GROMACS .gro file of C-alpha atoms in nm:
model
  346
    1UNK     CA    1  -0.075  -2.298   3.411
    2UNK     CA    2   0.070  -2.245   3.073
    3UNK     CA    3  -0.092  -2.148   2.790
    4UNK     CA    4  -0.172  -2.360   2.542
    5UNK     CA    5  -0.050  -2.258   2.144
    6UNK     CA    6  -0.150  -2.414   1.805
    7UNK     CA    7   0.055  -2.335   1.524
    8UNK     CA    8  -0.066  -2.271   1.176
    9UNK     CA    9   0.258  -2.364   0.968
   10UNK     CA   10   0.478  -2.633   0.985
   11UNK     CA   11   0.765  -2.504   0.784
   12UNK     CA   12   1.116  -2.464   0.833
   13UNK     CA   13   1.056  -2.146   1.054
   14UNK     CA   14   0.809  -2.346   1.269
   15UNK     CA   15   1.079  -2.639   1.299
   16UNK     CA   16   1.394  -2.448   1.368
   17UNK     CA   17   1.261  -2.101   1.548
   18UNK     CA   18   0.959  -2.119   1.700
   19UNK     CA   19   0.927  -2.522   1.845
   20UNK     CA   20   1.253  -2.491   2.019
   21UNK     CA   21   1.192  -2.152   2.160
   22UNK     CA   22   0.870  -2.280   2.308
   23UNK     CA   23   1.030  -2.589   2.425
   24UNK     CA   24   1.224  -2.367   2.645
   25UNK     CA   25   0.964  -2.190   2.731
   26UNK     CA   26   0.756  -2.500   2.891
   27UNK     CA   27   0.638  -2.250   3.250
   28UNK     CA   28   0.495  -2.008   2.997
   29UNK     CA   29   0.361  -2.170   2.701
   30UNK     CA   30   0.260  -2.614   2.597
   31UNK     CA   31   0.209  -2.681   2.248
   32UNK     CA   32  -0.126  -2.842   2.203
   33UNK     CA   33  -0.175  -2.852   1.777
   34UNK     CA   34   0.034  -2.778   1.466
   35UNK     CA   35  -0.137  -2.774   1.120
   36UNK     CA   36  -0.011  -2.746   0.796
   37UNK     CA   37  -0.185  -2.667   0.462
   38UNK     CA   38  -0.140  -3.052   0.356
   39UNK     CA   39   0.203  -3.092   0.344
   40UNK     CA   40   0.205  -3.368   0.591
   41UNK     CA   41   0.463  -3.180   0.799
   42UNK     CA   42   0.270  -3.119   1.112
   43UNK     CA   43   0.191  -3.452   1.185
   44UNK     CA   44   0.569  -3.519   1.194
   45UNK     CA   45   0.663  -3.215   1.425
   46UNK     CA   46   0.315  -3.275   1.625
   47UNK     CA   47   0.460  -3.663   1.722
   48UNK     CA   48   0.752  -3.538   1.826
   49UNK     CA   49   0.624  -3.341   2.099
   50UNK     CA   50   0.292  -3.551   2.177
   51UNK     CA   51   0.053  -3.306   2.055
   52UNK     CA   52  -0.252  -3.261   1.852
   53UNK     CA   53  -0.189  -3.243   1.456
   54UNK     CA   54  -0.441  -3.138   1.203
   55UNK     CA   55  -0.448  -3.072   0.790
   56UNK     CA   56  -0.603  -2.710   0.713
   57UNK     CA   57  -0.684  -2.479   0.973
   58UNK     CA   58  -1.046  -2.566   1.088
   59UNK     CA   59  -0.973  -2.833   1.329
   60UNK     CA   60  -0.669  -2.608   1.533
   61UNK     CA   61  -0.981  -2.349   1.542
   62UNK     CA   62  -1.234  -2.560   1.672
   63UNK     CA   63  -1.002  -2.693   1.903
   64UNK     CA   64  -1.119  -2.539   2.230
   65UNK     CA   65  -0.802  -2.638   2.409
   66UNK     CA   66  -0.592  -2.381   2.227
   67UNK     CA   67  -0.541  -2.091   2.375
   68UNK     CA   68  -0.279  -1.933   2.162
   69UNK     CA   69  -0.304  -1.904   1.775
   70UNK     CA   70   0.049  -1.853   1.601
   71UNK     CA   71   0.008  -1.781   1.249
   72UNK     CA   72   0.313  -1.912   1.064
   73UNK     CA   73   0.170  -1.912   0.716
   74UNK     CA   74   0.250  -1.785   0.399
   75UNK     CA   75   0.170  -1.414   0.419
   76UNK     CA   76  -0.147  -1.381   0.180
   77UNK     CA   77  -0.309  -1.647   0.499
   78UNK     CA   78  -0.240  -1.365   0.760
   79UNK     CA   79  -0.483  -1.156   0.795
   80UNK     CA   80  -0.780  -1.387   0.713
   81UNK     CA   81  -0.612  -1.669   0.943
   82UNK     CA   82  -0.634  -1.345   1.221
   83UNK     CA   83  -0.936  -1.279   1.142
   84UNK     CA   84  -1.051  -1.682   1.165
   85UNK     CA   85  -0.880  -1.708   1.510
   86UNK     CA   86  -1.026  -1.387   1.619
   87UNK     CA   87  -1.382  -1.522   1.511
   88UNK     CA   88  -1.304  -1.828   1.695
   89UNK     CA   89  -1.294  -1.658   2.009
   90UNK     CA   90  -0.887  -1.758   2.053
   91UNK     CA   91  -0.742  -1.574   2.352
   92UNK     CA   92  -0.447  -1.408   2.151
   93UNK     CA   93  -0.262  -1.403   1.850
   94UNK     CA   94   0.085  -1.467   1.772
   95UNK     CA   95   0.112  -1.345   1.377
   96UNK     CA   96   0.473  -1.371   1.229
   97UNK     CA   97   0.572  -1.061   0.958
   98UNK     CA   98   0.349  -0.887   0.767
   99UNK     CA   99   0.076  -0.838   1.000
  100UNK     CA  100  -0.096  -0.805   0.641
  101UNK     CA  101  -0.054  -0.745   0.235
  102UNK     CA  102  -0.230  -0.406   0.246
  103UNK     CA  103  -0.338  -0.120   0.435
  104UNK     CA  104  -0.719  -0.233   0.429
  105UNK     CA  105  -0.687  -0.594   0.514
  106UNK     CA  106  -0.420  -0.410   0.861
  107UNK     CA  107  -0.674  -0.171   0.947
  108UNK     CA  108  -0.963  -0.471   0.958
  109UNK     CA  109  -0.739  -0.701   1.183
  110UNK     CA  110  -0.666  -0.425   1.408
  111UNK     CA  111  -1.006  -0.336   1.441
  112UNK     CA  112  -1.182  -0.707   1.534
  113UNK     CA  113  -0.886  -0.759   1.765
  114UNK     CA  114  -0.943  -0.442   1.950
  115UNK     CA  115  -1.307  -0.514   1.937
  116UNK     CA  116  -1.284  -0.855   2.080
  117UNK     CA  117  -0.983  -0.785   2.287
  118UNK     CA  118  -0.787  -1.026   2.147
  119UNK     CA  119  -0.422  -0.982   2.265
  120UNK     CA  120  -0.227  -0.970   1.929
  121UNK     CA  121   0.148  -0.956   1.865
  122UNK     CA  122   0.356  -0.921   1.542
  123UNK     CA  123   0.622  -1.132   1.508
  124UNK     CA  124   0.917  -0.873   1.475
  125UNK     CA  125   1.271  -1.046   1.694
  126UNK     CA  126   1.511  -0.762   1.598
  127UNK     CA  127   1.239  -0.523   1.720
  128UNK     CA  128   1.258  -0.689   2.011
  129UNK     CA  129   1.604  -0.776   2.057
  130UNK     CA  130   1.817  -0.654   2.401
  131UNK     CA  131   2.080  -0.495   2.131
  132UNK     CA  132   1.793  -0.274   1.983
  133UNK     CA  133   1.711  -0.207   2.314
  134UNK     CA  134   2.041  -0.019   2.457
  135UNK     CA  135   2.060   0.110   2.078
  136UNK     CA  136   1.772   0.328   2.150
  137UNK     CA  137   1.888   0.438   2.508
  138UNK     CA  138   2.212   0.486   2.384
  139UNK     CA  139   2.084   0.747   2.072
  140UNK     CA  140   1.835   0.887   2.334
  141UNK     CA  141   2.094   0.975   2.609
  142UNK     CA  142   2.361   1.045   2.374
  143UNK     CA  143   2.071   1.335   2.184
  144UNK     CA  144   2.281   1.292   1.850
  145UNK     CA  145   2.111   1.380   1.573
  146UNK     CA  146   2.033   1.077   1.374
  147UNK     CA  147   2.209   1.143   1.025
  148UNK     CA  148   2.165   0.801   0.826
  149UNK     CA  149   2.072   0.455   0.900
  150UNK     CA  150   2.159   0.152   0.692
  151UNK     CA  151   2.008  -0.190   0.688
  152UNK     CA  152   2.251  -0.466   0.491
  153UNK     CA  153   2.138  -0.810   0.444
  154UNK     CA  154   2.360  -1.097   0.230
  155UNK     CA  155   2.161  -1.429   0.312
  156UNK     CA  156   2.175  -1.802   0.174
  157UNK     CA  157   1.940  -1.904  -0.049
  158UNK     CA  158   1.540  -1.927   0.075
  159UNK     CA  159   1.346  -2.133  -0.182
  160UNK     CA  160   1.029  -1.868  -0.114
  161UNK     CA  161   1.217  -1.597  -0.295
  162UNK     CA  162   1.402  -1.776  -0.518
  163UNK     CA  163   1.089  -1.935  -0.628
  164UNK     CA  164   0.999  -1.564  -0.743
  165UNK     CA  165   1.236  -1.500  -0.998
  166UNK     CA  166   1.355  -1.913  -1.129
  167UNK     CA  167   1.217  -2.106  -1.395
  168UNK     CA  168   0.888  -2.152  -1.412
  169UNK     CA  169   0.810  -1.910  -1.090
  170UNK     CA  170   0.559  -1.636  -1.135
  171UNK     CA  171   0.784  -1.385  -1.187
  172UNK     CA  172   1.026  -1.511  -1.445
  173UNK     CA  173   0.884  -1.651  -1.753
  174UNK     CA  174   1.126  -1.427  -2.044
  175UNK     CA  175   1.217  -1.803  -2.197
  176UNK     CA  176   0.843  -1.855  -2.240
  177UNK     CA  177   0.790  -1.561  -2.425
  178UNK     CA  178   0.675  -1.423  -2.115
  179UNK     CA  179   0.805  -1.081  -1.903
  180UNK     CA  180   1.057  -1.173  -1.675
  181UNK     CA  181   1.191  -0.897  -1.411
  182UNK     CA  182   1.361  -0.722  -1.722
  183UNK     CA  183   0.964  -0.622  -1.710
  184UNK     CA  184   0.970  -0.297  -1.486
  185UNK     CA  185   0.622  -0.408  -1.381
  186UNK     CA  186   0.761  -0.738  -1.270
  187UNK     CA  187   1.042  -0.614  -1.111
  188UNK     CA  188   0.868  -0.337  -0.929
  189UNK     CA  189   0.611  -0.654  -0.762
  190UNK     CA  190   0.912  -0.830  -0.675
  191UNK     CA  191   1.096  -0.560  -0.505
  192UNK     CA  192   0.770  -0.524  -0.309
  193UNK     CA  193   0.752  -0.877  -0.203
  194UNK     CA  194   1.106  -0.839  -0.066
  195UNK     CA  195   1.103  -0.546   0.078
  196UNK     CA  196   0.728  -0.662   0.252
  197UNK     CA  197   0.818  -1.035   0.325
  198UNK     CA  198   1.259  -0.923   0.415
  199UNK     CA  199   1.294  -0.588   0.449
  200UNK     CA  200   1.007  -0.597   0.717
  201UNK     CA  201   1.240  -0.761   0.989
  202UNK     CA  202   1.359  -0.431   1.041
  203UNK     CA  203   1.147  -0.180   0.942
  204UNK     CA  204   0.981  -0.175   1.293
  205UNK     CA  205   1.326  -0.042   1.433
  206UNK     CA  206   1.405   0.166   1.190
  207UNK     CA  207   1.035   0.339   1.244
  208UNK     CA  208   1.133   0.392   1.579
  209UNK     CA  209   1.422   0.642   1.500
  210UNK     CA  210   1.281   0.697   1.120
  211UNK     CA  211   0.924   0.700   1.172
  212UNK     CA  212   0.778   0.865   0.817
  213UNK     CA  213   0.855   0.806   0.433
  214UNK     CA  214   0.880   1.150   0.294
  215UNK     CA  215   1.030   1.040  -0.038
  216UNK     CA  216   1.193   0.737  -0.179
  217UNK     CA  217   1.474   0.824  -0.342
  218UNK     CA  218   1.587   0.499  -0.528
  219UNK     CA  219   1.481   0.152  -0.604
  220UNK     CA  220   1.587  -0.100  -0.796
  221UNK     CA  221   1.621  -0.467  -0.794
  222UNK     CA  222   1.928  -0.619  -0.817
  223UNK     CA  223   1.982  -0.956  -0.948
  224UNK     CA  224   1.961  -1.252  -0.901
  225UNK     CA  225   1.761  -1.173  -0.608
  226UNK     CA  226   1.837  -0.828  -0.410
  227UNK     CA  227   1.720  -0.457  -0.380
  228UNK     CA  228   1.898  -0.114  -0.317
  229UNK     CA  229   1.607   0.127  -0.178
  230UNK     CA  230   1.678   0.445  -0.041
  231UNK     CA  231   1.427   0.654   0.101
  232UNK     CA  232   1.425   0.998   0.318
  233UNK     CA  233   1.277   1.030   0.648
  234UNK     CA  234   1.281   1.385   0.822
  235UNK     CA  235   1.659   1.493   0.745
  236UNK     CA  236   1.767   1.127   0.755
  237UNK     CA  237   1.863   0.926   0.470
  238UNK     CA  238   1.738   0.522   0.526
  239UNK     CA  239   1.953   0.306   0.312
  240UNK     CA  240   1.829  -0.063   0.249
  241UNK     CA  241   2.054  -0.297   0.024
  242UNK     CA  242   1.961  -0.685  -0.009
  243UNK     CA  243   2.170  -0.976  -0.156
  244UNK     CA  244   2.043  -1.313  -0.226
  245UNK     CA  245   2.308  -1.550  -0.378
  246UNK     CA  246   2.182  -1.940  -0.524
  247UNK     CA  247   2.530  -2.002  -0.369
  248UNK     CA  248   2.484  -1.864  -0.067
  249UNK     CA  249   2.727  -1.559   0.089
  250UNK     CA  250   2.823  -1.560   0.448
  251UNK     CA  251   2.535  -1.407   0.616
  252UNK     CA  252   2.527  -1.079   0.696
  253UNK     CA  253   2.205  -0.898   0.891
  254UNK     CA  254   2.368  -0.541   0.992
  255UNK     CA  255   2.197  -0.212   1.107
  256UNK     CA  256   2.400   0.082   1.114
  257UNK     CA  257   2.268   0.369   1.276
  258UNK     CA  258   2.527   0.722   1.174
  259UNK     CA  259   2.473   1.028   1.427
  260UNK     CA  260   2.646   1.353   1.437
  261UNK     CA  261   2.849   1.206   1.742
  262UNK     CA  262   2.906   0.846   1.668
  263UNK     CA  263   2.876   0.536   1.446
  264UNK     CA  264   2.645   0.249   1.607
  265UNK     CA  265   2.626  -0.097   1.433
  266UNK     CA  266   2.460  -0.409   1.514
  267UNK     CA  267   2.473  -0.758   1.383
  268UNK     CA  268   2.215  -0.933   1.407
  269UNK     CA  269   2.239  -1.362   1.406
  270UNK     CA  270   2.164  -1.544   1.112
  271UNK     CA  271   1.808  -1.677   1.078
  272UNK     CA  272   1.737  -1.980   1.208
  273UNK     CA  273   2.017  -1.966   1.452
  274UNK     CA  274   1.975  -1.924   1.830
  275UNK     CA  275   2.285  -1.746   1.895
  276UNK     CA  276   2.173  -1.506   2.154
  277UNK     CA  277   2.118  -1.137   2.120
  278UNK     CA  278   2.260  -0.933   1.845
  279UNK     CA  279   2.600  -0.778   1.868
  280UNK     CA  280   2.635  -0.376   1.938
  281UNK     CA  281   2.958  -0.173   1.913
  282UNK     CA  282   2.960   0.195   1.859
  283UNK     CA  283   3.237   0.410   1.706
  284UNK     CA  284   3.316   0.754   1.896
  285UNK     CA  285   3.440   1.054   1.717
  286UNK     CA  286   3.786   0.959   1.784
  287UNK     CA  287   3.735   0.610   1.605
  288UNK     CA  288   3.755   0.425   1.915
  289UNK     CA  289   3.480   0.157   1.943
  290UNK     CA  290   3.308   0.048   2.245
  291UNK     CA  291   3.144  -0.301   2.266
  292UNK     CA  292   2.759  -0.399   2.437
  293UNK     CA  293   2.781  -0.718   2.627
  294UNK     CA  294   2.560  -0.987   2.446
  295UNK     CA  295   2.246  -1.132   2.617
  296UNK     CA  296   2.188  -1.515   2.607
  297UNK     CA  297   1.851  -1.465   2.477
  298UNK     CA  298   1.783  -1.373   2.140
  299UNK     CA  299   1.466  -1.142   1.990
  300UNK     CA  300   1.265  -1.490   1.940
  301UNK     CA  301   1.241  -1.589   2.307
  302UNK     CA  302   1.181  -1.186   2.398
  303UNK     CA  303   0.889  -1.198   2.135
  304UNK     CA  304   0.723  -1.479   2.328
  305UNK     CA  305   0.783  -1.356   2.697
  306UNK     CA  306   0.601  -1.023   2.581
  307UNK     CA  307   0.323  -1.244   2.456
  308UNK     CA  308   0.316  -1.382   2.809
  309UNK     CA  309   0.298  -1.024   2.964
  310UNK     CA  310   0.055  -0.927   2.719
  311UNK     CA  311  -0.164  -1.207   2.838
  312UNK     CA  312  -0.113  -1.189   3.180
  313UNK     CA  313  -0.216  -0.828   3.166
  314UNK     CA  314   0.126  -0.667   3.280
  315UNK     CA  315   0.162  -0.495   2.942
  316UNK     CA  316  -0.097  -0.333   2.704
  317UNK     CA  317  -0.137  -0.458   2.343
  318UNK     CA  318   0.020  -0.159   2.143
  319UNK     CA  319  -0.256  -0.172   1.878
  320UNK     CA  320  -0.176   0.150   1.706
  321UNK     CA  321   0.195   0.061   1.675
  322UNK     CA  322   0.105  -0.274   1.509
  323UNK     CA  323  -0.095  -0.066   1.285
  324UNK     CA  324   0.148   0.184   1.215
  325UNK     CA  325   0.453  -0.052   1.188
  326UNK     CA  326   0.218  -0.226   0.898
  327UNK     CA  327   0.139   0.074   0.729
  328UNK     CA  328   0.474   0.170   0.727
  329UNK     CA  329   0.603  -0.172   0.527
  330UNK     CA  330   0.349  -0.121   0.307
  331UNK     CA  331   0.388   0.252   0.172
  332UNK     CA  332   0.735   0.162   0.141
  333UNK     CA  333   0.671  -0.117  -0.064
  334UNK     CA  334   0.423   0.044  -0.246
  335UNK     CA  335   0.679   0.346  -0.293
  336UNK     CA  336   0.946   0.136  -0.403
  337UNK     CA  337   0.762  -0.045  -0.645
  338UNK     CA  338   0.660   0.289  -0.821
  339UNK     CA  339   1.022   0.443  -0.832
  340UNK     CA  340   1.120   0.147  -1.047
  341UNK     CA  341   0.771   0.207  -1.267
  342UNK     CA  342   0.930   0.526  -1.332
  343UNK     CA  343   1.246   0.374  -1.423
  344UNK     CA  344   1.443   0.592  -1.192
  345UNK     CA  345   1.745   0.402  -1.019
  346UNK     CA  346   2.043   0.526  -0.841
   0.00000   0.00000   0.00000
């Protein structure tokens, strides 16, 4: 029998990722309740599919049908939402990036879920993506050493971040007399949001060939709305750059992964698009390149058939990586945002 989800969130993510991906996903998983935070909006994607809608979370909680809690919130909701649906006795929890906001609120959702042996999962698709996959067979078999690695994002507009630096948001009030991200203290909590709330759709990976902060070398924002971070891991150099146009660039999600035999890239699909897997080619020495086949599943339908293994017991909850991949947003964040307190920039 499937197992039954409620979703707290009924945004655009909700609508256009996770909904369909379920939908397909009807032998594995039913949606039983969506509720927003008042919006209205769950009640419209709830009728759509005959199920259950609710305004605040309380009612999805209570609702002893729902096996499943996906937390779909705004960020700051995570961990207490976890927490909530941990409390509530929930079977598992689906939590989309950040786990968390800081190291102590990680460590404390962690620890209940381990305690109450709630299955938990961390919403990460390019972590989970087929590409990333074969990338990491490929560096392991191939034993290059791992020189560089360069994450490259140019995305259309998202009214969250946007909302961070416009008119009136909470981070850009100069024309009221107000510091605006001129303000090295605002700019540094920016940066941090993006690189905690963007930057975080990769970070996983990168962890997995990168896996400590030894140094930040650079940070800066970069306007409109955009970083450049650079930071040292080991003997590699982790290269992040961001740019967020009101006009909106082509999008561009690209890892590039430099070893001391070859050049590996991959393209990831836009957000919100089902487009399949992301795209891998590598470069040999002699600046041939070699393509990976594509899969017809993207990282959003993996995410959810681990969820299903995780629940049917055929994999273990990884609670220490969830932890660590956390942690690891977070310091860089938090290392980021301090390199621009110094005023130090590339």
């Amino acid at each position: 029998m499937p197992w039954s989800v409620g979703i707290l969130g009924a945004g655009p993510g909700v609508a256009a990722l996770h909904l369909p991906v379920l939908g397909g996903l009807r032998d594995l998983f039913h949606i039983r309740h969506i509720a927003d935070g008042g919006s209205g909006r769950a009640r419209e994607l709830a009728g759509r599919l005959g199920a259950r809608w609710s305004a605040g979370e309380a009612d999805l909680l209570a609702d002893t049908g729902v096996d499943v809690v996906a937390v779909c919130s705004p960020p700051a909701e995570h961990a207490r939402q976890i927490l909530a649906a941990v409390a509530a006795g929930k079977r598992a929890v689906f939590c989309e990036k950040p786990l968390a906001t800081s190291p102590e609120e990680a460590e404390a959702v962690i620890a209940a879920c381990r305690a109450a042996g709630t299955v938990l999962l961390v919403g990460t698709n390019h972590l989970f993506d087929a590409a990333w996959g074969r990338v990491r067979h490929h560096l392991m078999a191939l034993e290059g050493r791992i020189q560089a690695i360069s994450v490259t994002l140019a995305l259309p507009p998202n009214d969250r971040y946007h909302g961070l630096v416009a008119e009136g948001g909470p981070f850009q009030a100069a024309r009221r007399g107000r510091p605006g991200v001129e303000d090295p203290a605002v700019a540094a909590e920016v940066l941090r949001q993006l690189l905690t709330g963007l930057a975080v759709h990769d970070l996983p990976a990168v962890r997995d060939i990168a896996p400590g902060i030894d140094e930040v070398v650079y940070a800066r924002i970069a306007p409109p709305i955009g970083y450049l971070v650079g930071y040292r891991s080991g003997g590699v150099l982790v290269q992040l750059a961001l740019t967020m146009l009101p006009e909106g660039p082509d999008a561009l999600w690209r890892m590039t992964v430099a070893t001391s035999h070859d050049r590996v890239e991959v393209n990831f699909p836009p957000a919100f698009v089902h487009a399949g897997s992301a795209s891998t080619r590598v470069r040999s020495v002699d600046g041939q390149w070699t393509e990976y086949r594509r899969d017809p599943d993207d990282g959003y339908v993996a995410e959810w058939r681990l969820l299903a293994s995780l629940l049917e017991g055929v994999a273990p909850v990884e609670y220490d990586e969830l932890l660590a991949d956390a942690c690891y947003a977070l310091e860089l964040g938090y290392g980021a945002a301090a390199k621009v307190l110094e005023g130090v920039s590339p």
